[in-house]
C-alpha positions as CSV (number, residue, x, y, z in Angstrom):
1,M,101.5,107.4,94.5
2,S,100.6,106.5,90.9
3,K,97.6,108.4,89.4
4,A,95.8,108.3,86.1
5,I,93.8,111.3,84.9
6,I,91.2,110.3,82.3
7,T,89.4,112.7,80.0
8,L,87.2,112.5,77.0
9,T,86.3,116.1,76.0
10,R,88.3,119.2,75.1
11,G,87.3,120.9,78.3
12,G,88.3,117.8,80.3
13,F,91.7,117.8,78.6
14,D,92.3,121.4,79.5
15,L,91.6,120.7,83.2
16,G,93.5,117.4,83.0
17,K,96.6,119.0,81.7
18,R,96.5,121.7,84.4
19,L,96.0,119.0,87.0
20,Q,98.8,116.8,85.7
21,Q,101.2,119.7,86.1
22,M,100.2,119.8,89.8
23,L,100.3,116.1,90.6
24,N,103.4,113.9,91.1
25,D,103.6,110.6,89.3
26,S,100.5,111.1,87.1
27,T,99.6,110.0,83.6
28,L,97.0,111.9,81.5
29,Y,94.8,109.8,79.2
30,V,92.9,111.7,76.5
31,N,90.4,111.0,73.7
32,G,92.3,109.4,70.8
33,K,90.6,111.8,68.4
34,F,92.6,114.8,69.9
35,D,95.8,115.8,68.2
36,V,97.8,116.3,71.4
37,K,101.3,115.2,72.5
38,G,103.5,115.7,75.5
39,P,105.3,113.9,78.3
40,G,103.0,111.7,80.3
41,I,100.1,112.0,77.8
42,Q,98.6,108.9,76.3
43,K,95.6,108.4,74.0
44,I,92.5,106.3,74.6
45,E,91.9,104.3,71.4
46,K,89.0,102.1,72.6
47,N,85.7,102.5,74.4
48,I,85.9,103.9,77.9
49,T,84.7,100.7,79.7
50,A,87.3,98.5,77.9
51,F,90.0,101.0,78.5
52,V,89.2,101.3,82.2
53,G,89.5,97.5,82.5
54,E,93.0,97.7,81.2
55,I,94.2,100.3,83.7
56,F,91.9,99.7,86.7
57,N,94.5,97.8,88.8
58,Q,97.6,99.6,87.5
59,Y,97.1,102.8,89.5
60,E,96.5,103.8,93.1
61,C,94.1,106.6,92.1
62,L,91.9,107.0,89.0
63,I,90.8,110.7,88.4
64,F,88.0,111.0,85.9
65,I,87.0,114.4,84.4
66,M,83.6,113.6,83.0
67,A,80.0,112.8,84.1
68,T,79.6,110.6,87.1
69,G,77.2,108.4,85.3
70,I,79.8,107.5,82.7
71,V,82.3,106.7,85.4
72,V,79.9,104.5,87.3
73,R,79.2,102.4,84.2
74,A,82.8,102.2,83.2
75,I,84.2,101.0,86.6
76,A,81.2,98.7,87.5
77,P,82.5,95.5,85.9
78,Y,85.9,95.8,87.7
79,I,85.0,96.7,91.2
80,Q,86.0,93.8,93.5
81,D,86.6,94.7,97.2
82,K,87.4,97.9,99.1
83,K,90.6,96.3,100.4
84,I,92.1,96.2,96.9
85,D,90.1,98.6,94.7
86,P,91.9,101.8,93.7
87,A,90.7,105.2,94.8
88,V,88.3,106.7,92.2
89,I,87.7,110.5,91.9
90,V,85.3,112.3,89.6
91,L,85.6,116.0,88.6
92,D,83.4,118.1,86.4
93,E,85.1,119.9,83.4
94,K,85.1,123.3,85.2
95,G,86.8,121.8,88.3
96,K,84.1,123.0,90.6
97,N,83.4,119.7,92.4
98,V,85.7,116.8,93.3
99,I,83.8,113.7,94.2
100,S,85.2,110.8,96.2
101,L,83.4,107.9,94.4
102,L,85.1,104.7,95.4
103,S,87.5,103.4,98.2
104,G,87.0,106.6,100.3
105,H,88.8,105.2,103.3
106,L,91.1,102.3,102.6
107,G,91.9,103.5,99.1
108,G,92.4,107.1,100.2
109,A,89.8,108.6,97.8
110,N,88.6,111.0,100.5
111,E,92.1,112.3,101.1
112,Y,92.7,112.6,97.4
113,A,89.5,114.5,97.0
114,F,90.4,117.0,99.8
115,A,93.9,117.5,98.4
116,I,92.8,118.0,94.8
117,S,90.1,120.4,96.0
118,E,92.7,122.5,97.8
119,L,94.8,122.6,94.6
120,L,91.9,123.7,92.4
121,G,89.9,125.8,94.9
122,A,87.1,123.3,94.4
123,N,84.3,121.8,96.5
124,P,85.2,118.3,97.9
125,V,82.2,116.0,97.8
126,I,82.4,113.3,100.5
127,T,79.5,111.0,101.3
128,T,80.9,108.5,103.7
129,A,78.9,108.7,106.9
130,S,81.8,108.9,109.3
131,D,83.3,111.9,107.5
132,V,80.0,113.7,107.0
133,N,79.3,113.4,110.8
134,Q,82.9,114.3,111.7
135,S,83.4,110.9,113.2
136,I,85.7,108.1,112.3
137,A,85.3,104.7,110.7
138,V,87.0,101.6,112.0
139,D,88.9,101.1,108.6
140,T,90.2,104.7,108.8
141,L,91.3,104.1,112.4
142,A,93.1,100.9,111.3
143,M,94.8,102.6,108.3
144,T,95.9,105.5,110.5
145,L,97.4,103.1,113.1
146,H,99.0,100.8,110.4
147,C,96.8,97.9,111.6
148,A,95.2,95.0,109.8
149,I,91.4,94.4,110.3
150,E,90.7,90.8,111.3
151,D,87.1,90.8,110.1
152,Y,85.7,93.5,107.9
153,S,82.1,92.6,108.7
154,D,82.9,93.2,112.4
155,A,84.4,96.6,111.4
156,T,81.2,97.6,109.6
157,R,79.0,96.8,112.6
158,V,81.2,98.7,115.1
159,T,81.5,101.7,112.7
160,A,77.7,101.9,112.6
161,H,77.6,102.3,116.3
162,I,80.3,105.1,116.1
163,V,78.5,107.0,113.3
164,N,75.1,106.7,115.2
165,G,76.6,108.4,118.2
166,E,76.6,105.3,120.4
167,L,79.3,104.7,122.9
168,V,82.2,102.5,121.7
169,G,85.2,101.4,123.8
170,I,88.8,100.8,122.8
171,R,91.4,98.6,124.4
172,S,94.8,99.2,122.8
173,D,98.3,97.8,123.3
174,I,99.7,100.7,121.2
175,P,99.5,104.4,121.9
176,I,96.9,106.6,120.2
177,F,98.1,110.2,119.8
178,F,95.3,111.8,117.9
179,H,91.8,113.0,118.8
180,L,88.9,110.6,118.8
181,P,85.2,111.4,118.7
182,E,83.6,112.0,122.0
183,N,81.6,108.7,121.9
184,I,84.8,106.6,121.8
185,D,86.4,105.8,125.1
186,I,90.0,104.5,125.5
187,L,89.8,102.0,128.4
188,D,92.8,101.3,130.6
189,E,93.5,97.8,131.8
190,N,91.5,98.2,135.0
191,E,88.4,99.6,133.4
192,F,85.4,97.2,133.0
193,E,83.6,96.8,129.7
194,N,80.0,97.3,130.8
195,E,76.8,97.4,129.0
196,K,77.0,101.0,128.1
197,Y,79.4,100.2,125.3
198,K,77.5,99.2,122.2
199,G,80.7,98.1,120.5
200,M,84.4,97.4,121.3
201,I,87.6,97.8,119.4
202,Y,90.6,95.7,120.4
203,I,94.0,96.9,119.1
204,T,96.5,94.1,119.9
205,E,98.7,91.4,118.5
206,R,97.4,89.0,121.1
207,Q,94.6,86.5,120.7
208,V,91.3,87.8,121.9
209,K,88.3,85.7,122.9
210,K,85.3,87.6,121.5
211,D,81.8,87.7,122.9
212,P,79.4,86.4,120.2
213,D,76.6,88.5,121.6
214,K,78.5,91.8,121.3
215,D,79.7,93.9,118.3
216,Q,83.5,93.7,118.5
217,V,86.3,94.2,116.1
218,I,90.0,93.3,116.4
219,L,92.8,95.4,114.8
220,R,96.2,93.9,114.5
221,P,99.2,96.2,114.6
222,K,101.8,94.9,112.1
223,N,104.6,95.1,114.6
224,I,105.9,91.5,115.1
225,V,109.3,90.7,113.5
226,L,110.5,87.1,113.2
227,G,114.2,86.4,112.9
228,I,114.7,82.9,111.4
229,G,117.6,80.6,110.7
230,C,117.4,77.0,109.4
231,R,119.4,74.1,108.1
232,K,119.5,73.7,104.3
233,G,116.5,72.0,102.8
234,K,114.0,72.7,105.6
235,S,110.5,72.7,104.0
236,K,107.8,75.3,104.1
237,D,105.7,73.1,106.3
238,E,108.5,72.6,108.8
239,I,109.2,76.3,109.0
240,L,105.5,77.2,109.4
241,K,105.1,74.6,112.1
242,A,107.9,76.2,114.1
243,I,106.5,79.7,113.5
244,H,103.0,78.8,114.6
245,A,104.4,77.0,117.7
246,T,106.2,80.3,118.6
247,L,103.1,82.4,118.1
248,K,100.9,80.1,120.0
249,N,103.3,80.0,123.0
250,L,103.3,83.8,123.0
251,N,99.5,84.2,122.3
252,I,100.2,86.2,119.2
253,D,98.0,86.2,116.1
254,P,99.8,85.6,112.7
255,I,98.2,88.7,111.2
256,A,100.4,90.8,113.4
257,I,103.6,89.7,111.7
258,K,105.3,92.6,109.9
259,H,108.0,90.5,108.2
260,M,110.4,87.6,108.5
261,A,114.1,88.2,108.5
262,T,117.1,86.0,107.7
263,I,120.7,86.0,106.5
264,D,121.6,86.5,102.8
265,V,123.0,82.9,102.8
266,K,119.5,81.6,103.2
267,Q,117.7,84.0,100.9
268,D,117.2,81.3,98.2
269,E,115.9,78.6,100.5
270,P,112.6,77.5,99.0
271,G,111.1,76.7,102.4
272,M,111.9,80.1,103.7
273,I,110.5,81.9,100.6
274,D,107.3,79.8,100.5
275,A,106.7,80.2,104.2
276,A,106.8,84.0,103.8
277,K,104.4,83.8,100.9
278,T,102.0,81.7,102.8
279,L,102.0,84.2,105.7
280,N,101.8,87.0,103.1
281,V,104.7,88.9,104.7
282,P,108.0,90.2,103.2
283,L,111.2,88.2,103.7
284,V,113.8,90.7,104.7
285,I,117.4,89.7,103.9
286,I,120.2,90.9,106.2
287,S,123.8,90.8,104.8
288,S,126.4,88.5,106.3
289,E,128.6,91.5,106.8
290,N,126.0,93.3,108.9
291,I,125.3,90.2,111.0
292,S,129.1,89.6,111.5
293,A,129.4,93.1,112.9
294,V,127.0,92.4,115.7
295,E,127.1,88.6,116.3
296,K,129.3,88.9,119.4
297,E,126.3,90.3,121.2
298,F,124.5,87.0,120.8
299,D,124.8,83.3,121.7
300,R,126.8,81.8,118.9
301,S,127.3,78.3,117.4
302,E,130.7,77.3,116.1
303,F,129.0,74.7,113.9
304,V,126.9,77.4,112.3
305,K,129.9,79.7,111.9
306,K,131.9,77.0,110.1
307,A,128.9,76.3,107.8
308,I,127.9,79.9,106.8
309,G,130.6,82.2,108.2
310,V,128.7,83.7,111.2
311,G,127.7,82.0,114.4
312,A,124.3,83.6,114.9
313,V,121.4,84.2,112.5
314,C,117.9,84.5,114.0
315,E,118.6,87.0,116.8
316,P,120.8,89.5,114.8
317,A,118.4,89.2,111.8
318,A,115.5,90.1,114.0
319,M,117.3,93.0,115.8
320,L,118.8,94.5,112.6
321,S,115.4,94.5,110.8
322,C,113.4,95.9,113.7
323,K,113.1,99.5,114.8
324,N,113.3,100.0,118.5
325,G,112.4,96.4,119.2
326,T,111.6,94.6,122.4
327,W,112.5,90.9,122.7
328,L,109.5,88.6,123.1
329,Q,111.5,85.4,122.4
330,R,115.2,84.9,122.2
331,K,116.7,82.2,120.0
332,T,114.7,79.0,120.3
333,A,115.4,75.8,118.3
334,Y,112.8,73.7,116.6
335,D,114.5,70.7,114.9
336,G,117.0,72.5,112.7
337,I,115.1,75.8,112.7
338,T,115.8,78.7,115.0
339,I,113.4,81.6,115.7
340,A,113.7,84.8,117.6
341,L,110.9,87.3,117.9
342,M,110.7,91.0,118.6
343,R,107.9,93.6,118.9
344,E,108.7,96.8,117.1
345,G,108.2,99.9,119.2
346,E,108.2,103.7,119.4
347,F,106.2,104.1,116.2
348,E,104.3,107.4,116.0
349,Y,100.9,105.8,115.6
350,G,98.6,108.1,113.9
351,N,101.1,110.9,113.3
352,H,101.4,110.1,109.6
353,C,97.8,110.8,108.8
354,S,97.6,113.8,106.5
355,R,96.3,114.9,103.1
356,N,99.6,115.1,101.3
357,K,99.0,112.0,99.2
358,L,99.7,114.0,96.0
């Protein structure tokens, strides 16, 4: 986790140096007027706002040791969206208070603030409503469960119901192993969504038909793995057409795709690379040697074996890149493209949530 510690005064430098020694992967930025040197120490040679613009998107967490007003003015021109902005923390020179200023949930600023406070024996200052009320926000729930939020405006509305103490229901296709506030019910498949629920959270890779008259949000587990093989020269559009046909047939939303996987022989195929970029997912490459070791478990093609050295691609690529997977679709051909699909399983949803970000 890359962190920048930014100071302007001598008192700030003393605390910053102390904090740098406690934090992994951190760089300490100091006023250029100070005659200080050392590993991981760099000087600020321009005004603070211009400097912040240079580093704002280079670090996962920016830790300022200075007045909050200075920080607010310095970061204001560069704030874009809570989905991409870094965590921003503010400390006073004496290290008495640690303020979570920006990206408290998705950026992890609240967790950073708690962790730094524990290191310094300081007071964490958290102002997000869900944390103050010992509740949970939808974006925190999504982050804990490794899910993507389909619509952030939906998430805001449902979070408001949770924070206000109103009853919210959850339908989830994945297990939830951690404690939820008392006003959140996990519904089983036989329970009816009645009017007592002011909001609903759906956690599923499947398509959901939403009720426009209710506050509902959909969280997508990133648990779908696509194994893909193709003839040389297949275009991005052809590959995407085959992928979308597969997903439509299985009633799966594209947001749920964790990655695409293929054999190393196909790693330079422009169509494969561009399709992964369009879907905004990694393209995982499996070596020919690893596929050769397991190909006997799958339906093989002698034509493919003569062409690339192995007789199966999409199924072994999916299986070898998927942890504890379940088959949702075995090898299916789409005009020179083969696709197999697995759902990753046995993930410890929620068990990773902790304050050890440092």
